[in-house]
mmCIF file of C-alpha atoms in Angstrom:
data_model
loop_
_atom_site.group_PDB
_atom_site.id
_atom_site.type_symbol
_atom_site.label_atom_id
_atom_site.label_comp_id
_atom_site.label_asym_id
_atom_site.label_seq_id
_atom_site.Cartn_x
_atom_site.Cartn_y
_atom_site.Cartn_z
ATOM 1 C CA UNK A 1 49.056 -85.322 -28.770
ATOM 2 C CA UNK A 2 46.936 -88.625 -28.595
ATOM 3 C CA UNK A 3 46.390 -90.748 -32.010
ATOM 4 C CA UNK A 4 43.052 -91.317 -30.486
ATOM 5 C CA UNK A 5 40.757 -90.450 -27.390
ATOM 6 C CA UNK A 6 37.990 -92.016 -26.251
ATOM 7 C CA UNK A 7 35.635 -90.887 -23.121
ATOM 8 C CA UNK A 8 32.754 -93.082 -21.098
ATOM 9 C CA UNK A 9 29.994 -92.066 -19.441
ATOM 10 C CA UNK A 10 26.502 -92.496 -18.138
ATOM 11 C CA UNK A 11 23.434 -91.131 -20.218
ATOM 12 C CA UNK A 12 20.312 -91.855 -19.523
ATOM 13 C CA UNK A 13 21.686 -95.049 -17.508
ATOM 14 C CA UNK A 14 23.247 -96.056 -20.822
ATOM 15 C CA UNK A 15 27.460 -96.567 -21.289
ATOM 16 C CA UNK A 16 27.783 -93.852 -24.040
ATOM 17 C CA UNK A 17 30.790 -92.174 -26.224
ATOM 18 C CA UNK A 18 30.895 -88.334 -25.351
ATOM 19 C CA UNK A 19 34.215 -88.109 -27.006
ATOM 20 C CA UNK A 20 35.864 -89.543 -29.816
ATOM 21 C CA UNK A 21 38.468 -88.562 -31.743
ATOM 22 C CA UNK A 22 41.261 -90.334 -33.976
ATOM 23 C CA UNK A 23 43.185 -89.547 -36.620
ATOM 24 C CA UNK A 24 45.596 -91.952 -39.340
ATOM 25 C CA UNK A 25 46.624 -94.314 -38.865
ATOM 26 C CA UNK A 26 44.121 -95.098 -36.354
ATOM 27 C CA UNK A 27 40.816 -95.357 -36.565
ATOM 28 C CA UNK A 28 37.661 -95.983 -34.056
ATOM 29 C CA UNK A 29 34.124 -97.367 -35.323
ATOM 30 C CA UNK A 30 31.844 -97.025 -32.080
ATOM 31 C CA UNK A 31 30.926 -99.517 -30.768
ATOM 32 C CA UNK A 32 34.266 -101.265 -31.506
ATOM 33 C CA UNK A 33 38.123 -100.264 -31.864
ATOM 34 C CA UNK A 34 39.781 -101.644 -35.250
ATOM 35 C CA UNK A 35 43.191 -100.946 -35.510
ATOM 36 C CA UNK A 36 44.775 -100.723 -38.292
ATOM 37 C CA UNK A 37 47.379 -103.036 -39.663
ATOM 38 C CA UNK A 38 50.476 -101.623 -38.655
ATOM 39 C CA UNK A 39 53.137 -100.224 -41.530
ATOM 40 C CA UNK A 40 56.434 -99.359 -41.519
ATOM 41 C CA UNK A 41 57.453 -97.163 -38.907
ATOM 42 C CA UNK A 42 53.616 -96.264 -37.648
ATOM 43 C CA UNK A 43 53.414 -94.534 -34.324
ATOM 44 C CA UNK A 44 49.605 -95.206 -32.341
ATOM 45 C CA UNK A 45 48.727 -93.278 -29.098
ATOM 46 C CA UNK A 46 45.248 -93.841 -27.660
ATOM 47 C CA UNK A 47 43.473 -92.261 -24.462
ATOM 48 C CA UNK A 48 40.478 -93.885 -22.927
ATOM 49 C CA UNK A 49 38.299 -92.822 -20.308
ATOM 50 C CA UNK A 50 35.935 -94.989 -18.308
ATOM 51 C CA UNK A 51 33.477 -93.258 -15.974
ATOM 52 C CA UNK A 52 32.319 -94.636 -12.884
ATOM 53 C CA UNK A 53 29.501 -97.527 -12.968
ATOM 54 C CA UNK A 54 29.942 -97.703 -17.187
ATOM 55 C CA UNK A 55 31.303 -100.740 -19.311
ATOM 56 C CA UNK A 56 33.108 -100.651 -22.156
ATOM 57 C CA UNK A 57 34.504 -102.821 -24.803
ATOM 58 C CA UNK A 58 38.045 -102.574 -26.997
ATOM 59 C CA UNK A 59 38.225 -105.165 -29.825
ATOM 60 C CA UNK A 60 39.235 -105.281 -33.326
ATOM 61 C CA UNK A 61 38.378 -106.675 -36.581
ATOM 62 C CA UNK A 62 41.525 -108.584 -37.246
ATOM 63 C CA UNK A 63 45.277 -109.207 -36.029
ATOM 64 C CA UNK A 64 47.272 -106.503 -35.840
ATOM 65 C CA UNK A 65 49.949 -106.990 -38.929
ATOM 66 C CA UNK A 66 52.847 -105.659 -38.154
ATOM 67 C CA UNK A 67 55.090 -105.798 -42.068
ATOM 68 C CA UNK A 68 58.335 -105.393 -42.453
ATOM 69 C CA UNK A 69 60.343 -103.131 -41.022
ATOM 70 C CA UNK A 70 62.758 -101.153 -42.652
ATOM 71 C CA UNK A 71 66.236 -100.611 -41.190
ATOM 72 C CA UNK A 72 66.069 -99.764 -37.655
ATOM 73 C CA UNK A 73 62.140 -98.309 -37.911
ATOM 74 C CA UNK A 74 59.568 -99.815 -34.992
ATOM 75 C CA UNK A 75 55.942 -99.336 -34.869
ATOM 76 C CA UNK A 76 54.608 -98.714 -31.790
ATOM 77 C CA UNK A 77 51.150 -98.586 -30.575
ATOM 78 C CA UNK A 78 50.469 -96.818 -26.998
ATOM 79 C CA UNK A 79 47.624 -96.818 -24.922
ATOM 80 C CA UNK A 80 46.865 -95.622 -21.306
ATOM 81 C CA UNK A 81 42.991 -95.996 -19.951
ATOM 82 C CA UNK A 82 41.234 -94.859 -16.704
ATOM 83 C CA UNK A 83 38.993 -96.976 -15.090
ATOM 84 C CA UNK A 84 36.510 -95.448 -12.616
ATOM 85 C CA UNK A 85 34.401 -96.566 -9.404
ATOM 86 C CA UNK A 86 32.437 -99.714 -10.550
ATOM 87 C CA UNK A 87 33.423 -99.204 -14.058
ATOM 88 C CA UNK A 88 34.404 -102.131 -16.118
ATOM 89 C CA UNK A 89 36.850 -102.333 -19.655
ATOM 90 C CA UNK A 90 37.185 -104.858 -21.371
ATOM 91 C CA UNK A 91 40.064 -105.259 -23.964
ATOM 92 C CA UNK A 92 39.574 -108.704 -26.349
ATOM 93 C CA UNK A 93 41.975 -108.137 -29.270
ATOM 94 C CA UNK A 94 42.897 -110.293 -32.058
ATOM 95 C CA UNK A 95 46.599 -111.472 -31.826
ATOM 96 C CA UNK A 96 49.613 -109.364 -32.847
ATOM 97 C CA UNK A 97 51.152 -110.941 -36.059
ATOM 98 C CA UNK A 98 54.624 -109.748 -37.115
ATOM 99 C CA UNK A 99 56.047 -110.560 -40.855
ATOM 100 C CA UNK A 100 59.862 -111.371 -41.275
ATOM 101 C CA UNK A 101 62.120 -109.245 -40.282
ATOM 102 C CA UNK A 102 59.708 -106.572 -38.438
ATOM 103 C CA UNK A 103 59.720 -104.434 -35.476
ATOM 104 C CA UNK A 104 56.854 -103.823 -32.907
ATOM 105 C CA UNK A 105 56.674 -101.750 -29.448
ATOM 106 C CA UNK A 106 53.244 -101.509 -27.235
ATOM 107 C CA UNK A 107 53.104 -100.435 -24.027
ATOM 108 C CA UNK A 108 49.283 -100.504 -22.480
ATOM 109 C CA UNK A 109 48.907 -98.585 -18.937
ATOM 110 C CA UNK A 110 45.719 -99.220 -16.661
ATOM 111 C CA UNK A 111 44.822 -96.716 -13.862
ATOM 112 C CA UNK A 112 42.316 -97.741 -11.444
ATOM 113 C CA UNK A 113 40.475 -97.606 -7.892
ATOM 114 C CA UNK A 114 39.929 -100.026 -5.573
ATOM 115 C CA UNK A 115 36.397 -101.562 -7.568
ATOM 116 C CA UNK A 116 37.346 -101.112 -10.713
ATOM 117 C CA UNK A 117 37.205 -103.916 -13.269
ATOM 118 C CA UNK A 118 39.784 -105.065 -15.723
ATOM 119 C CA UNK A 119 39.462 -107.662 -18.315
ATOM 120 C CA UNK A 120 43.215 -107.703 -20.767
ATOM 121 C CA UNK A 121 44.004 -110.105 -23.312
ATOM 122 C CA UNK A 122 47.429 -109.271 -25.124
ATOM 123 C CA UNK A 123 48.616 -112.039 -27.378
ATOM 124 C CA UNK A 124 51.052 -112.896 -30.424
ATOM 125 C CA UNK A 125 51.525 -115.462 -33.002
ATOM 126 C CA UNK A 126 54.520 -116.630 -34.424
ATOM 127 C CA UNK A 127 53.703 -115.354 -38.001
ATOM 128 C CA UNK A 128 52.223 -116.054 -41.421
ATOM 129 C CA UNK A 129 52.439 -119.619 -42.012
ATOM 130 C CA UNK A 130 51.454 -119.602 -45.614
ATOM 131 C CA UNK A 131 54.230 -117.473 -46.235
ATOM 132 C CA UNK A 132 56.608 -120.206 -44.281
ATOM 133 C CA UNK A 133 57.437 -117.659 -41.881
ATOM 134 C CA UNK A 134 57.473 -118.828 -37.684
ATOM 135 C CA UNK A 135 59.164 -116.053 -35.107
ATOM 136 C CA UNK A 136 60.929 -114.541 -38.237
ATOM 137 C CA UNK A 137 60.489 -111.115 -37.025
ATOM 138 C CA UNK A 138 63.146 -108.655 -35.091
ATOM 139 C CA UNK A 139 61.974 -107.337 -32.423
ATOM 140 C CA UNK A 140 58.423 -107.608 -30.598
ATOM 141 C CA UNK A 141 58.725 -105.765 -26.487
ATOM 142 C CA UNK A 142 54.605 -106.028 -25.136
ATOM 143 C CA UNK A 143 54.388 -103.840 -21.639
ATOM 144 C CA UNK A 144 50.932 -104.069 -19.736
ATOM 145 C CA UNK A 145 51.507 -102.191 -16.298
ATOM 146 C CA UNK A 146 48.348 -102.202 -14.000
ATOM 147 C CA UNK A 147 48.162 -99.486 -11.388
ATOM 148 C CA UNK A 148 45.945 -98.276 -8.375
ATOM 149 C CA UNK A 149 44.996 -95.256 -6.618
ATOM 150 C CA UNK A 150 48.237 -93.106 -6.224
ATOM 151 C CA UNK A 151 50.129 -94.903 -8.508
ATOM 152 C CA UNK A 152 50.833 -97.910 -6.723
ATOM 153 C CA UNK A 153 51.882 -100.886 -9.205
ATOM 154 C CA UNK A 154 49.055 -103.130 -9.129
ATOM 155 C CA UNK A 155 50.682 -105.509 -11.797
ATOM 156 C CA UNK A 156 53.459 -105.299 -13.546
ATOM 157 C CA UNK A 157 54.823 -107.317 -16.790
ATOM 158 C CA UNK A 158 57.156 -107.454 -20.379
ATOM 159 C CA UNK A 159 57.291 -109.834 -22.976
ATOM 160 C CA UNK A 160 60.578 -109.359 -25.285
ATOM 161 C CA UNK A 161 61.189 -111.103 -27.792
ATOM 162 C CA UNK A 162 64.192 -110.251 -30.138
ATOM 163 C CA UNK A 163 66.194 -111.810 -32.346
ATOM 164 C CA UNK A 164 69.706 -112.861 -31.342
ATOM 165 C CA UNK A 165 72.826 -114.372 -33.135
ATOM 166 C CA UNK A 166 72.969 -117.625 -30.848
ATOM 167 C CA UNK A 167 69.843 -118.753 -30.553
ATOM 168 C CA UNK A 168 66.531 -117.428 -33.251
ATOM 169 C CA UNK A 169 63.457 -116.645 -31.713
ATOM 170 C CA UNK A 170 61.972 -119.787 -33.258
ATOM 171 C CA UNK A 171 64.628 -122.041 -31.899
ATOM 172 C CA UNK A 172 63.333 -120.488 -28.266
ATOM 173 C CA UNK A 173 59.344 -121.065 -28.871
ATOM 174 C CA UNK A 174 60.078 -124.671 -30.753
ATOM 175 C CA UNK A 175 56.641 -125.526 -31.476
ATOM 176 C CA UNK A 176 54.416 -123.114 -30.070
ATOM 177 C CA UNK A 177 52.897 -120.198 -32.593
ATOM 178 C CA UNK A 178 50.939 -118.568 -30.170
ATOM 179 C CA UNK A 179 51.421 -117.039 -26.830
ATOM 180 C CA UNK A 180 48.912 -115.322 -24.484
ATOM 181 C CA UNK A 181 48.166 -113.372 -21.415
ATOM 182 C CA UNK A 182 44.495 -112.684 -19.468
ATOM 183 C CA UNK A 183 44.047 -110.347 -16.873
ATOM 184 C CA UNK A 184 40.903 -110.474 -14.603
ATOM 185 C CA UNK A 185 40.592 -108.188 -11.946
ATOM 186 C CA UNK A 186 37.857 -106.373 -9.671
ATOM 187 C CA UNK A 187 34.712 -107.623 -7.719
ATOM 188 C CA UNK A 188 32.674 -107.832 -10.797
ATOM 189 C CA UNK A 189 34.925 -110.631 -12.164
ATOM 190 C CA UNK A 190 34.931 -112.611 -9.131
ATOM 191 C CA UNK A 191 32.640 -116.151 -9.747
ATOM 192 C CA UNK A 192 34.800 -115.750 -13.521
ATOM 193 C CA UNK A 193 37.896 -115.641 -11.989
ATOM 194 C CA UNK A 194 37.259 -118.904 -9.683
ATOM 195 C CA UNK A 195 35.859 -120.819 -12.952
ATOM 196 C CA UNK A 196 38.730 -119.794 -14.523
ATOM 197 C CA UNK A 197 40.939 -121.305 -12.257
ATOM 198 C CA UNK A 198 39.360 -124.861 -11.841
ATOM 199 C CA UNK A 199 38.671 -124.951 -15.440
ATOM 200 C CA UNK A 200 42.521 -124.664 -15.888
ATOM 201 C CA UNK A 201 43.752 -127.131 -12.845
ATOM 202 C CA UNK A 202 41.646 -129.658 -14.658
ATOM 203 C CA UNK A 203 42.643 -128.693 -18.171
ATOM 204 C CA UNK A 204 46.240 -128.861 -17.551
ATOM 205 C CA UNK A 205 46.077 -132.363 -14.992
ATOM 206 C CA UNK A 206 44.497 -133.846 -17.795
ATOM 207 C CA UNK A 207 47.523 -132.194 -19.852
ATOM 208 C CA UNK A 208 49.872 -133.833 -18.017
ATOM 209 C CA UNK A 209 48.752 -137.564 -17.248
ATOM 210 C CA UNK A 210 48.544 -137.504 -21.168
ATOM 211 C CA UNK A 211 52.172 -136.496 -21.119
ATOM 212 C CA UNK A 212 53.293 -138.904 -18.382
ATOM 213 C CA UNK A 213 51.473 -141.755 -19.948
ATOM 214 C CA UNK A 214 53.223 -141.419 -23.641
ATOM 215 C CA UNK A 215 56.672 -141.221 -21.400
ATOM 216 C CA UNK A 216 55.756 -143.751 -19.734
ATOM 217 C CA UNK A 217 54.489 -146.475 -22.380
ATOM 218 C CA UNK A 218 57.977 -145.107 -24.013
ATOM 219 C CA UNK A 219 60.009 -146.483 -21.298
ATOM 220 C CA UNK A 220 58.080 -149.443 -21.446
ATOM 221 C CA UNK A 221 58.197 -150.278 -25.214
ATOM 222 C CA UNK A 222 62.283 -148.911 -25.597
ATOM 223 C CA UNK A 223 65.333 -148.507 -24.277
ATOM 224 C CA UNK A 224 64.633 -144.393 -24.995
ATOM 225 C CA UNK A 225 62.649 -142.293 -22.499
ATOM 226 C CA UNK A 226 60.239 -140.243 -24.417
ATOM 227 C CA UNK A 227 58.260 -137.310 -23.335
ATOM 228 C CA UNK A 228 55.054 -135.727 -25.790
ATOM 229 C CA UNK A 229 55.041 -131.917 -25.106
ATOM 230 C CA UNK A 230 51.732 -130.882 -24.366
ATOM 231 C CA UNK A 231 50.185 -128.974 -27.226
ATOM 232 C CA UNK A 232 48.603 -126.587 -25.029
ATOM 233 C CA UNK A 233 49.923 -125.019 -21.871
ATOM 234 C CA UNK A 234 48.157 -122.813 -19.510
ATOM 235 C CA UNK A 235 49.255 -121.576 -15.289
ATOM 236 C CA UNK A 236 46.224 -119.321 -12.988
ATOM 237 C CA UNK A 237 47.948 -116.909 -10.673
ATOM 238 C CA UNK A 238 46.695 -114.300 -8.468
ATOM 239 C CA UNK A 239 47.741 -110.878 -7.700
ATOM 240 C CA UNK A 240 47.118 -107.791 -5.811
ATOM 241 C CA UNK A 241 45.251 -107.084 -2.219
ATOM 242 C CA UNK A 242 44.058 -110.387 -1.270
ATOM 243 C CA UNK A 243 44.385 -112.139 -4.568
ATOM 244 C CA UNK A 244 42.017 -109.578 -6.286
ATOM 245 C CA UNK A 245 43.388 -110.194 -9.758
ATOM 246 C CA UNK A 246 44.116 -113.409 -11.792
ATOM 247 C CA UNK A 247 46.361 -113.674 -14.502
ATOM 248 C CA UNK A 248 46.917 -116.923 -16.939
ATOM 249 C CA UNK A 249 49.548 -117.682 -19.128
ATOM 250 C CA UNK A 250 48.854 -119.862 -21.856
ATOM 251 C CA UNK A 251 51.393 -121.127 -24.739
ATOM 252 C CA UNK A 252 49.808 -122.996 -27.702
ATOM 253 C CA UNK A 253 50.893 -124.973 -30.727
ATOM 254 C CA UNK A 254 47.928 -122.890 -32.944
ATOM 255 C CA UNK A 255 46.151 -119.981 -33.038
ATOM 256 C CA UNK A 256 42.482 -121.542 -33.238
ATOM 257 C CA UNK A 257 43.275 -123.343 -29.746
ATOM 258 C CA UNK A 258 43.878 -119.761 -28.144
ATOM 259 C CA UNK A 259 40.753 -118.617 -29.853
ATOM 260 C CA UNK A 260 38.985 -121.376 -28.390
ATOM 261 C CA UNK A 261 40.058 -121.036 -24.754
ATOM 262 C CA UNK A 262 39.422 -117.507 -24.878
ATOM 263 C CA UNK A 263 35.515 -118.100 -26.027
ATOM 264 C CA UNK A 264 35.010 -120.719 -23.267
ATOM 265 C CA UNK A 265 36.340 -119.180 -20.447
ATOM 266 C CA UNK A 266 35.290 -115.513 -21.154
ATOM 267 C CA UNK A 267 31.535 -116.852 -21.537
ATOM 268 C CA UNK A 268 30.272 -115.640 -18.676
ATOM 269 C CA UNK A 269 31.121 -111.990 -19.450
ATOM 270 C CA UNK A 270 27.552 -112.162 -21.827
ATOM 271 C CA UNK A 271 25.634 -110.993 -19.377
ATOM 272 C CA UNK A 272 27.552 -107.462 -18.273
ATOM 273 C CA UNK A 273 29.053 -107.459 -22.262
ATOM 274 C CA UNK A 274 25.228 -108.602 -24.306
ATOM 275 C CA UNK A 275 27.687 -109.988 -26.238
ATOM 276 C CA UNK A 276 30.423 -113.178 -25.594
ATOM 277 C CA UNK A 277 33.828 -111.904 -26.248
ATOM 278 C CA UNK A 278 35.645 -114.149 -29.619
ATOM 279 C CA UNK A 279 31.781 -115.463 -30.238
#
């Protein structure tokens, strides 16, 4: 049985909760999700339902904390939604942070038709820095698998990152502490998903002459060739039936950078939201 169900529908011409149930350690506070910091061992399975032409909206309060994990224990958190004709979700968490030595499984599965709307963000820092910890946890595995009609994979993706006895997971990242992935797909998303995608060309040219010019006046000044690794990276790329959906990858050296691209270029949801997601 589900941790947690949640149904959509129309009343009145209004997006309203029929059904809502949870039960520890989750817990739902209409109009928002907050999920609960996750403990040892801590197994989370949520249902949502969106009904054709409604909009809803899954946030939370806070990261998810993920402590320490003890022995061979994982927390997992699982959640499978339906999105119906015209029908648009939204899902604008805070970032996944894992203390030392933890363990974390999520696997998030979206059903939809052929104009439904999708708007993911899944993301992950590299830990609590006031505790001096950076990638210091175990094991982290993020699945987001995005289907249509039938079943047909739409959009498929995993993130693992474990920890290994040649290389740490820190050693991988070097000086990144936050990774992310957006998902925009559907008809309603359309003049977001093209501002998206300029906004980023721009971002990351600019990115990159910065780069180019620090090797460059390197060369010039030494006999070493230097290179300054962009603090913040970010690719646009489409998927589906004629490029429906958009997805962008973004790899930063904080958290408050993330935060910041995420308010900018999910703006323009205000008007279907009433609200700016991360305002």
């Amino acid at each position: 049985m589900a941790t947690g169900k949640v149904v959509v529908e129309k009343v009145e011409g209004k997006s309203t909760a029929t059904s809502c149930f949870s039960k520890y350690p989750l817990k739902f506070i209409l109009p928002r999700k907050v999920a609960p910091a996750g403990t040892d061992g801590d197994s989370i399975s949520c249902e949502f339902t969106i009904g054709d032409g409604c909009t809803a909206v899954i946030t939370t309060q806070s990261s998810t904390k993920v402590y320490k994990a003890i022995g061979s224990k994982c927390s997992e958190q699982l959640l499978e939604a339906r999105i119906g004709s015209e029908a648009l979700l939204v899902v604008v968490p805070d970032p996944v942070t894992c203390f030392s030595t933890a363990r974390y499984y999520q696997k998030q599965i979206f059903r939809l038709v052929s104009d439904s709307n999708l708007v993911l963000v899944d993301w992950i820092t590299s830990g609590r820095h006031a505790n001096g910890e950076k990638w210091d946890f175990d094991f982290y595995k993020s699945i987001n698998n995005v289907y249509l009609e039938n079943d047909h994979p739409l959009f498929l993706d995993t993130v693992l990152l474990e920890k290994r006895n040649i290389q740490s997971i820190a050693e991988r990242m070097q000086d990144y502490h936050a990774i992310a992935m957006v998902i925009l797909f559907g008809p309603k998303l359309r003049l977001i998903q093209k501002q998206v995608q300029e906004n980023v060309k721009n971002m990351m040219s600019e990115q990159l002459q910065i780069s180019y010019g620090f090797q460059r006046h390197k060369s010039e000044s030494s006999s070493r060739n230097g290179f300054m690794k962009p603090e913040f990276i970010a690719s646009c790329s489409t998927f589906g039936p004629e490029g429906k959906g958009v997805v962008i990858r973004i790899a930063s050296d904080s958290t408050e950078s993330v935060y910041n691209f995420l308010r900018q270029q999910l703006a323009e949801l205000e008007p279907l939201l009433g609200q700016s997601p991360y305002a």
